């Protein structure tokens, strides 16, 4: 990297710390596009991270996550705090305001400088999106937003791993989807720190509450018993209780000395994933050369086996000269 780029990163970092929202938006774009300058800025800002309460919201499409986020912004603002939102839409290739409904809903915060909202979609790989979301949350943390809300759609395999981003995961459920879709979905029960049954104005919500509660009673919870909160995002009913439950979760984590541990574990996992991604890239590149193609053909013709090939590629990636071809 040139000294010039380094200086630029420092300037970006300074501007972000000074609360310059245009600089913030610009650095997020750099991160989204995987520009080195974005990551250099984060390097400078890393010591400033670790202050924000990062809250993830996940749940079925149309469950009311964005409506809930909107009400949560309102509640957090009424308690006198600033808040940033990252709305992740893995199905959209567009960024900077993915869904029209969201746009209209969020518009009311446009003039409030205490609210920062950013939508992120896929550009290229999902791995790239996950990486960009992770980095963006770190940036917003360094920019000293005390609350960061991250909304993701929680079905299928395309989801950004919310557990890896958030201190507190809110799982949103709604009545009328049938229990197979949501409640009994493996993994969902384990990831939730707070369960919000939204659209509680609709029939069947109490049944969802009871089901969730009985599933939760089956699990073992050491320091924190995940509560089930009912909300009506369209009116704001129950949102204050939701925020209180979320805040309590953080306090319990802190008191049990778990917050720092969990954050470090997440950082380690994210780092491992990035490393894996790079190594995978390297190895894939090796495979696309002539020698790699030959190996692939040999595999197809059963002249070699995948285990020998694995060993060869591994050693070659490590920079060890192989002697396998000599026998
Ligand atoms: N009756 C009722 N409708 C709600 C409630 N919350 C949200 N809705 C409606 O549900 C629809 C979807 O809401 P969104 O907030 O866009 O849901 P979402 O989960 O963000 O949707 P995606 O991001 O597309 O997955 C909208 O028409 C909302 O007005 C609620 O508590 N009760
Ligand atoms: Mg939404």
Short mmCIF file of C-alpha atoms and ligand atoms in Angstrom, two decimals:
data_model
loop_
_atom_site.label_atom_id
_atom_site.label_comp_id
_atom_site.label_asym_id
_atom_site.label_seq_id
_atom_site.Cartn_x
_atom_site.Cartn_y
_atom_site.Cartn_z
CA UNK A 1 0.00 0.00 0.00
CA UNK A 2 1.19 3.47 -0.75
CA UNK A 3 1.67 6.09 1.94
CA UNK A 4 -0.91 8.11 0.08
CA UNK A 5 -3.61 5.45 0.61
CA UNK A 6 -2.63 5.16 4.26
CA UNK A 7 -3.08 8.90 4.73
CA UNK A 8 -6.44 8.76 3.01
CA UNK A 9 -7.55 6.02 5.41
CA UNK A 10 -6.53 8.15 8.36
CA UNK A 11 -8.50 11.07 6.99
CA UNK A 12 -11.57 8.87 6.52
CA UNK A 13 -11.16 7.58 10.07
CA UNK A 14 -10.93 11.10 11.46
CA UNK A 15 -13.99 12.22 9.57
CA UNK A 16 -16.00 9.20 10.72
CA UNK A 17 -14.99 9.84 14.33
CA UNK A 18 -15.99 13.49 13.94
CA UNK A 19 -19.52 12.34 13.08
CA UNK A 20 -19.31 13.13 9.36
CA UNK A 21 -22.19 11.07 7.93
CA UNK A 22 -21.10 11.48 4.32
CA UNK A 23 -17.71 10.06 5.17
CA UNK A 24 -19.43 7.20 6.99
CA UNK A 25 -21.51 6.38 3.91
CA UNK A 26 -18.45 6.55 1.71
CA UNK A 27 -16.42 4.18 3.89
CA UNK A 28 -19.32 1.70 3.98
CA UNK A 29 -19.34 1.76 0.17
CA UNK A 30 -15.61 1.08 0.19
CA UNK A 31 -16.22 -1.88 2.50
CA UNK A 32 -19.07 -3.14 0.31
CA UNK A 33 -16.84 -3.02 -2.73
CA UNK A 34 -14.05 -4.72 -0.81
CA UNK A 35 -11.74 -1.78 -1.44
CA UNK A 36 -8.55 -2.04 0.63
CA UNK A 37 -8.98 1.58 1.68
CA UNK A 38 -12.13 0.65 3.57
CA UNK A 39 -10.36 -2.04 5.54
CA UNK A 40 -7.39 0.25 6.17
CA UNK A 41 -9.79 2.76 7.69
CA UNK A 42 -11.16 0.02 9.93
CA UNK A 43 -7.66 -0.89 11.04
CA UNK A 44 -7.25 2.65 12.34
CA UNK A 45 -10.68 2.61 13.95
CA UNK A 46 -10.57 -0.84 15.53
CA UNK A 47 -9.47 0.40 18.99
CA UNK A 48 -12.63 2.52 19.10
CA UNK A 49 -14.95 -0.47 18.70
CA UNK A 50 -16.63 -2.44 21.46
CA UNK A 51 -18.92 0.24 22.84
CA UNK A 52 -22.12 -0.42 20.91
CA UNK A 53 -24.87 -2.85 21.76
CA UNK A 54 -25.30 -4.78 18.54
CA UNK A 55 -28.79 -6.16 18.12
CA UNK A 56 -29.70 -8.62 15.36
CA UNK A 57 -33.25 -9.18 14.16
CA UNK A 58 -34.12 -12.21 12.14
CA UNK A 59 -37.35 -13.91 11.16
CA UNK A 60 -39.53 -14.96 8.23
CA UNK A 61 -40.03 -12.71 5.18
CA UNK A 62 -42.80 -10.22 5.80
CA UNK A 63 -42.82 -10.93 9.53
CA UNK A 64 -42.63 -7.24 10.27
CA UNK A 65 -38.92 -6.92 10.98
CA UNK A 66 -38.54 -3.57 9.25
CA UNK A 67 -41.71 -2.24 10.90
CA UNK A 68 -40.33 -3.40 14.21
CA UNK A 69 -36.96 -1.80 13.51
CA UNK A 70 -38.76 1.45 12.77
CA UNK A 71 -40.56 1.31 16.13
CA UNK A 72 -37.36 0.33 17.90
CA UNK A 73 -35.65 3.40 16.44
CA UNK A 74 -38.50 5.47 17.80
CA UNK A 75 -38.22 3.91 21.25
CA UNK A 76 -34.42 4.22 21.40
CA UNK A 77 -34.63 7.86 20.28
CA UNK A 78 -37.28 8.59 22.91
CA UNK A 79 -34.84 7.23 25.49
CA UNK A 80 -32.33 9.77 24.23
CA UNK A 81 -29.88 7.58 22.34
CA UNK A 82 -28.56 7.54 18.80
CA UNK A 83 -29.08 4.46 16.67
CA UNK A 84 -27.78 2.95 13.44
CA UNK A 85 -29.52 0.34 11.31
CA UNK A 86 -28.12 -2.10 8.78
CA UNK A 87 -30.89 -3.73 6.73
CA UNK A 88 -29.48 -6.78 4.98
CA UNK A 89 -31.29 -8.16 1.96
CA UNK A 90 -29.35 -11.10 0.54
CA UNK A 91 -31.76 -11.43 -2.36
CA UNK A 92 -31.17 -7.94 -3.64
CA UNK A 93 -28.21 -6.91 -5.76
CA UNK A 94 -28.99 -3.30 -4.99
CA UNK A 95 -27.64 -1.30 -2.14
CA UNK A 96 -28.43 1.99 -0.52
CA UNK A 97 -32.13 1.38 0.04
CA UNK A 98 -33.27 -1.99 -1.18
CA UNK A 99 -37.01 -2.16 -0.69
CA UNK A 100 -39.49 0.55 -1.49
CA UNK A 101 -41.62 -0.10 1.60
CA UNK A 102 -38.57 0.15 3.80
CA UNK A 103 -37.56 3.35 2.09
CA UNK A 104 -40.88 5.03 2.72
CA UNK A 105 -40.99 3.78 6.30
CA UNK A 106 -37.47 4.90 7.05
CA UNK A 107 -37.91 8.26 5.35
CA UNK A 108 -39.29 9.77 8.50
CA UNK A 109 -35.85 9.51 10.05
CA UNK A 110 -34.14 11.34 7.22
CA UNK A 111 -33.99 14.64 9.10
CA UNK A 112 -32.92 13.08 12.41
CA UNK A 113 -29.12 13.14 12.60
CA UNK A 114 -29.27 10.71 15.52
CA UNK A 115 -30.43 7.95 13.17
CA UNK A 116 -28.33 6.35 10.47
CA UNK A 117 -29.86 3.74 8.15
CA UNK A 118 -28.11 1.68 5.53
CA UNK A 119 -29.37 -1.14 3.32
CA UNK A 120 -26.99 -3.75 2.00
CA UNK A 121 -27.54 -6.34 -0.69
CA UNK A 122 -25.37 -8.91 -2.38
CA UNK A 123 -22.74 -7.81 -4.78
CA UNK A 124 -21.10 -10.95 -5.90
CA UNK A 125 -20.70 -13.62 -3.27
CA UNK A 126 -22.67 -14.04 -0.07
CA UNK A 127 -19.34 -14.41 1.67
CA UNK A 128 -18.65 -10.90 0.44
CA UNK A 129 -21.92 -9.63 1.89
CA UNK A 130 -21.30 -11.25 5.26
CA UNK A 131 -17.87 -9.70 5.34
CA UNK A 132 -19.20 -6.27 4.40
CA UNK A 133 -21.97 -6.42 7.00
CA UNK A 134 -19.53 -7.44 9.71
CA UNK A 135 -17.16 -4.62 8.80
CA UNK A 136 -19.97 -2.06 8.52
CA UNK A 137 -21.21 -2.89 12.00
CA UNK A 138 -17.67 -2.41 13.32
CA UNK A 139 -17.47 0.93 11.56
CA UNK A 140 -20.78 2.10 13.05
CA UNK A 141 -19.58 0.95 16.45
CA UNK A 142 -16.40 3.01 16.08
CA UNK A 143 -18.57 5.93 14.92
CA UNK A 144 -20.02 5.70 18.46
CA UNK A 145 -23.62 4.72 17.82
CA UNK A 146 -24.62 3.15 21.14
CA UNK A 147 -27.20 0.91 19.42
CA UNK A 148 -26.81 -0.87 16.11
CA UNK A 149 -29.74 -2.83 14.71
CA UNK A 150 -29.10 -5.44 12.01
CA UNK A 151 -32.11 -6.82 10.14
CA UNK A 152 -31.80 -10.04 8.13
CA UNK A 153 -34.28 -12.45 6.62
CA UNK A 154 -33.93 -15.64 8.59
CA UNK A 155 -34.87 -18.42 6.24
CA UNK A 156 -32.89 -20.55 3.86
CA UNK A 157 -29.18 -20.73 3.66
CA UNK A 158 -28.65 -17.32 2.25
CA UNK A 159 -28.86 -15.53 5.56
CA UNK A 160 -26.02 -13.57 6.93
CA UNK A 161 -25.04 -15.28 10.13
CA UNK A 162 -26.66 -12.92 12.58
CA UNK A 163 -25.19 -14.74 15.57
CA UNK A 164 -21.77 -13.82 14.34
CA UNK A 165 -22.61 -10.14 14.25
CA UNK A 166 -24.89 -9.47 17.21
CA UNK A 167 -24.60 -9.38 20.99
CA UNK A 168 -28.33 -9.93 21.27
CA UNK A 169 -30.36 -11.85 18.70
CA UNK A 170 -34.07 -11.12 18.45
CA UNK A 171 -36.00 -13.85 16.67
CA UNK A 172 -39.25 -12.52 15.21
CA UNK A 173 -42.17 -14.92 14.81
CA UNK A 174 -45.69 -14.27 13.60
CA UNK A 175 -49.01 -16.10 13.87
CA UNK A 176 -50.46 -17.94 10.91
CA UNK A 177 -47.36 -19.43 9.34
CA UNK A 178 -47.77 -22.88 10.85
CA UNK A 179 -45.33 -24.11 13.46
CA UNK A 180 -43.16 -26.11 11.08
CA UNK A 181 -42.04 -22.97 9.36
CA UNK A 182 -40.83 -21.10 12.37
CA UNK A 183 -41.02 -22.44 15.87
CA UNK A 184 -39.64 -25.89 15.36
CA UNK A 185 -37.07 -24.80 12.86
CA UNK A 186 -33.84 -26.25 14.12
CA UNK A 187 -31.37 -23.64 15.14
CA UNK A 188 -33.85 -20.81 15.59
CA UNK A 189 -34.49 -21.72 19.22
CA UNK A 190 -30.79 -21.82 19.97
CA UNK A 191 -29.91 -18.49 18.40
CA UNK A 192 -32.64 -16.37 19.99
CA UNK A 193 -31.83 -14.31 23.07
CA UNK A 194 -35.20 -12.58 22.92
CA UNK A 195 -38.28 -13.86 21.06
CA UNK A 196 -40.69 -11.34 19.64
CA UNK A 197 -44.09 -12.57 18.54
CA UNK A 198 -45.06 -9.78 16.17
CA UNK A 199 -48.48 -9.13 14.62
CA UNK A 200 -49.93 -9.87 18.03
CA UNK A 201 -53.08 -8.10 16.84
CA UNK A 202 -53.80 -11.07 14.59
CA UNK A 203 -55.49 -14.28 15.74
CA UNK A 204 -53.23 -17.14 16.80
CA UNK A 205 -50.45 -15.07 18.32
CA UNK A 206 -51.04 -16.43 21.81
CA UNK A 207 -50.59 -19.94 20.47
CA UNK A 208 -47.21 -18.99 19.05
CA UNK A 209 -46.24 -17.54 22.45
CA UNK A 210 -47.22 -20.76 24.23
CA UNK A 211 -45.35 -22.90 21.70
CA UNK A 212 -42.21 -20.82 21.94
CA UNK A 213 -42.41 -20.82 25.71
CA UNK A 214 -42.73 -24.59 25.90
CA UNK A 215 -39.83 -25.07 23.47
CA UNK A 216 -37.73 -22.71 25.58
CA UNK A 217 -38.64 -24.58 28.75
CA UNK A 218 -37.11 -27.70 27.23
CA UNK A 219 -33.75 -26.09 26.67
CA UNK A 220 -31.16 -25.44 29.32
CA UNK A 221 -30.27 -21.86 29.95
CA UNK A 222 -27.43 -21.05 32.28
CA UNK A 223 -27.43 -17.35 32.86
CA UNK A 224 -30.20 -16.03 30.66
CA UNK A 225 -33.71 -17.31 30.13
CA UNK A 226 -34.84 -15.91 26.75
CA UNK A 227 -38.12 -14.06 27.22
CA UNK A 228 -41.04 -14.09 24.78
CA UNK A 229 -42.42 -10.63 24.09
CA UNK A 230 -45.52 -9.82 22.04
CA UNK A 231 -45.42 -6.83 19.71
CA UNK A 232 -47.60 -5.00 17.23
CA UNK A 233 -45.12 -3.19 15.03
CA UNK A 234 -47.83 -1.25 13.23
CA UNK A 235 -48.85 0.53 16.46
CA UNK A 236 -45.70 0.19 18.55
CA UNK A 237 -47.40 -1.90 21.23
CA UNK A 238 -44.91 -3.99 23.22
CA UNK A 239 -41.85 -2.33 21.67
CA UNK A 240 -40.80 -0.62 24.89
CA UNK A 241 -40.89 -4.03 26.65
CA UNK A 242 -38.87 -5.48 23.77
CA UNK A 243 -36.15 -2.86 24.11
CA UNK A 244 -36.07 -3.35 27.86
CA UNK A 245 -35.65 -7.12 27.43
CA UNK A 246 -32.83 -6.53 24.94
CA UNK A 247 -31.07 -4.17 27.34
CA UNK A 248 -31.46 -6.65 30.19
CA UNK A 249 -29.81 -9.34 28.09
CA UNK A 250 -26.70 -7.21 27.67
CA UNK A 251 -26.57 -6.43 31.39
CA UNK A 252 -26.80 -10.15 32.23
CA UNK A 253 -24.01 -10.94 29.74
CA UNK A 254 -21.83 -8.24 31.28
CA UNK A 255 -22.52 -9.36 34.85
CA UNK A 256 -21.66 -12.96 33.99
CA UNK A 257 -18.42 -11.82 32.31
CA UNK A 258 -19.64 -13.29 29.05
CA UNK A 259 -19.84 -10.25 26.82
CA UNK A 260 -16.11 -9.82 26.22
CA UNK A 261 -15.68 -13.57 25.80
CA UNK A 262 -18.49 -13.81 23.26
CA UNK A 263 -17.23 -10.82 21.31
CA UNK A 264 -13.74 -12.26 21.16
CA UNK A 265 -15.10 -15.62 20.03
CA UNK A 266 -17.04 -13.88 17.26
CA UNK A 267 -14.00 -11.93 16.17
CA UNK A 268 -11.97 -15.12 16.05
CA UNK A 269 -14.64 -16.91 14.03
CA UNK A 270 -14.92 -14.02 11.56
CA UNK A 271 -11.16 -13.94 11.18
CA UNK A 272 -11.04 -17.68 10.57
CA UNK A 273 -13.74 -17.37 7.95
CA UNK A 274 -11.89 -14.62 6.14
CA UNK A 275 -8.68 -16.64 6.20
CA UNK A 276 -10.49 -19.73 4.93
CA UNK A 277 -12.01 -17.66 2.14
CA UNK A 278 -8.57 -16.41 1.09
CA UNK A 279 -7.02 -19.86 1.17
CA UNK A 280 -9.94 -21.24 -0.81
CA UNK A 281 -9.40 -18.49 -3.36
CA UNK A 282 -5.69 -19.33 -3.62
CA UNK A 283 -6.33 -23.01 -4.08
CA UNK A 284 -9.08 -22.44 -6.61
CA UNK A 285 -6.63 -20.29 -8.58
CA UNK A 286 -4.10 -23.10 -8.51
CA UNK A 287 -6.74 -25.40 -9.93
CA UNK A 288 -7.44 -23.18 -12.86
CA UNK A 289 -3.93 -23.44 -14.30
CA UNK A 290 -2.74 -26.13 -16.66
CA UNK A 291 -1.33 -28.32 -13.94
CA UNK A 292 -4.59 -28.05 -12.03
CA UNK A 293 -6.59 -29.05 -15.06
CA UNK A 294 -4.34 -32.04 -15.52
CA UNK A 295 -4.92 -33.09 -11.93
CA UNK A 296 -8.67 -32.73 -12.45
CA UNK A 297 -8.49 -34.91 -15.56
CA UNK A 298 -6.42 -37.49 -13.71
CA UNK A 299 -9.04 -37.55 -11.02
CA UNK A 300 -11.79 -38.09 -13.58
CA UNK A 301 -9.80 -40.92 -15.19
CA UNK A 302 -9.12 -42.34 -11.72
CA UNK A 303 -5.40 -42.05 -12.33
CA UNK A 304 -5.23 -40.31 -9.01
CA UNK A 305 -7.50 -40.22 -5.98
CA UNK A 306 -8.94 -37.20 -4.21
CA UNK A 307 -6.98 -37.90 -1.02
CA UNK A 308 -3.61 -37.82 -2.75
CA UNK A 309 -4.71 -34.71 -4.57
CA UNK A 310 -5.77 -33.09 -1.33
CA UNK A 311 -2.38 -33.77 0.20
CA UNK A 312 -0.60 -32.39 -2.87
CA UNK A 313 -2.66 -29.24 -2.96
CA UNK A 314 -2.29 -28.69 0.75
CA UNK A 315 1.48 -29.04 0.63
CA UNK A 316 1.71 -26.92 -2.46
CA UNK A 317 -0.39 -24.21 -0.78
CA UNK A 318 1.94 -24.34 2.22
CA UNK A 319 4.82 -23.80 -0.18
CA UNK A 320 6.29 -27.25 0.38
CA UNK A 321 7.82 -28.73 -2.75
CA UNK A 322 6.15 -32.01 -3.48
CA UNK A 323 8.06 -35.03 -4.70
CA UNK A 324 4.97 -36.98 -5.61
CA UNK A 325 5.47 -36.75 -9.33
CA UNK A 326 8.78 -38.55 -9.21
CA UNK A 327 7.56 -42.04 -8.54
N1 LIG B 1 -51.32 -6.67 11.40
C1 LIG B 1 -50.04 -6.39 11.51
N2 LIG B 1 -49.31 -6.18 10.41
C2 LIG B 1 -48.00 -5.91 10.56
C3 LIG B 1 -47.38 -5.84 11.82
N3 LIG B 1 -46.07 -5.57 11.64
C4 LIG B 1 -45.88 -5.46 10.33
N4 LIG B 1 -47.04 -5.65 9.66
C5 LIG B 1 -47.22 -5.61 8.21
O1 LIG B 1 -46.54 -6.70 7.61
C6 LIG B 1 -46.04 -6.33 6.34
C7 LIG B 1 -44.54 -6.65 6.26
O2 LIG B 1 -43.85 -5.81 7.16
P1 LIG B 1 -42.30 -5.53 7.04
O3 LIG B 1 -41.95 -4.69 8.22
O4 LIG B 1 -41.93 -5.03 5.71
O5 LIG B 1 -41.75 -7.02 7.25
P2 LIG B 1 -40.26 -7.54 7.04
O6 LIG B 1 -40.12 -8.70 7.96
O7 LIG B 1 -39.29 -6.44 7.21
O8 LIG B 1 -40.27 -8.00 5.54
P3 LIG B 1 -39.03 -8.43 4.63
O9 LIG B 1 -37.88 -7.52 4.96
O10 LIG B 1 -39.54 -8.25 3.25
O11 LIG B 1 -38.75 -9.85 4.97
C8 LIG B 1 -46.34 -4.86 6.15
O12 LIG B 1 -47.49 -4.74 5.36
C9 LIG B 1 -46.60 -4.38 7.56
O13 LIG B 1 -47.46 -3.28 7.62
C10 LIG B 1 -48.19 -6.07 12.98
O14 LIG B 1 -47.73 -6.06 14.11
N5 LIG B 1 -49.51 -6.36 12.75
MG1 LIG B 2 -37.68 -5.84 5.93
#
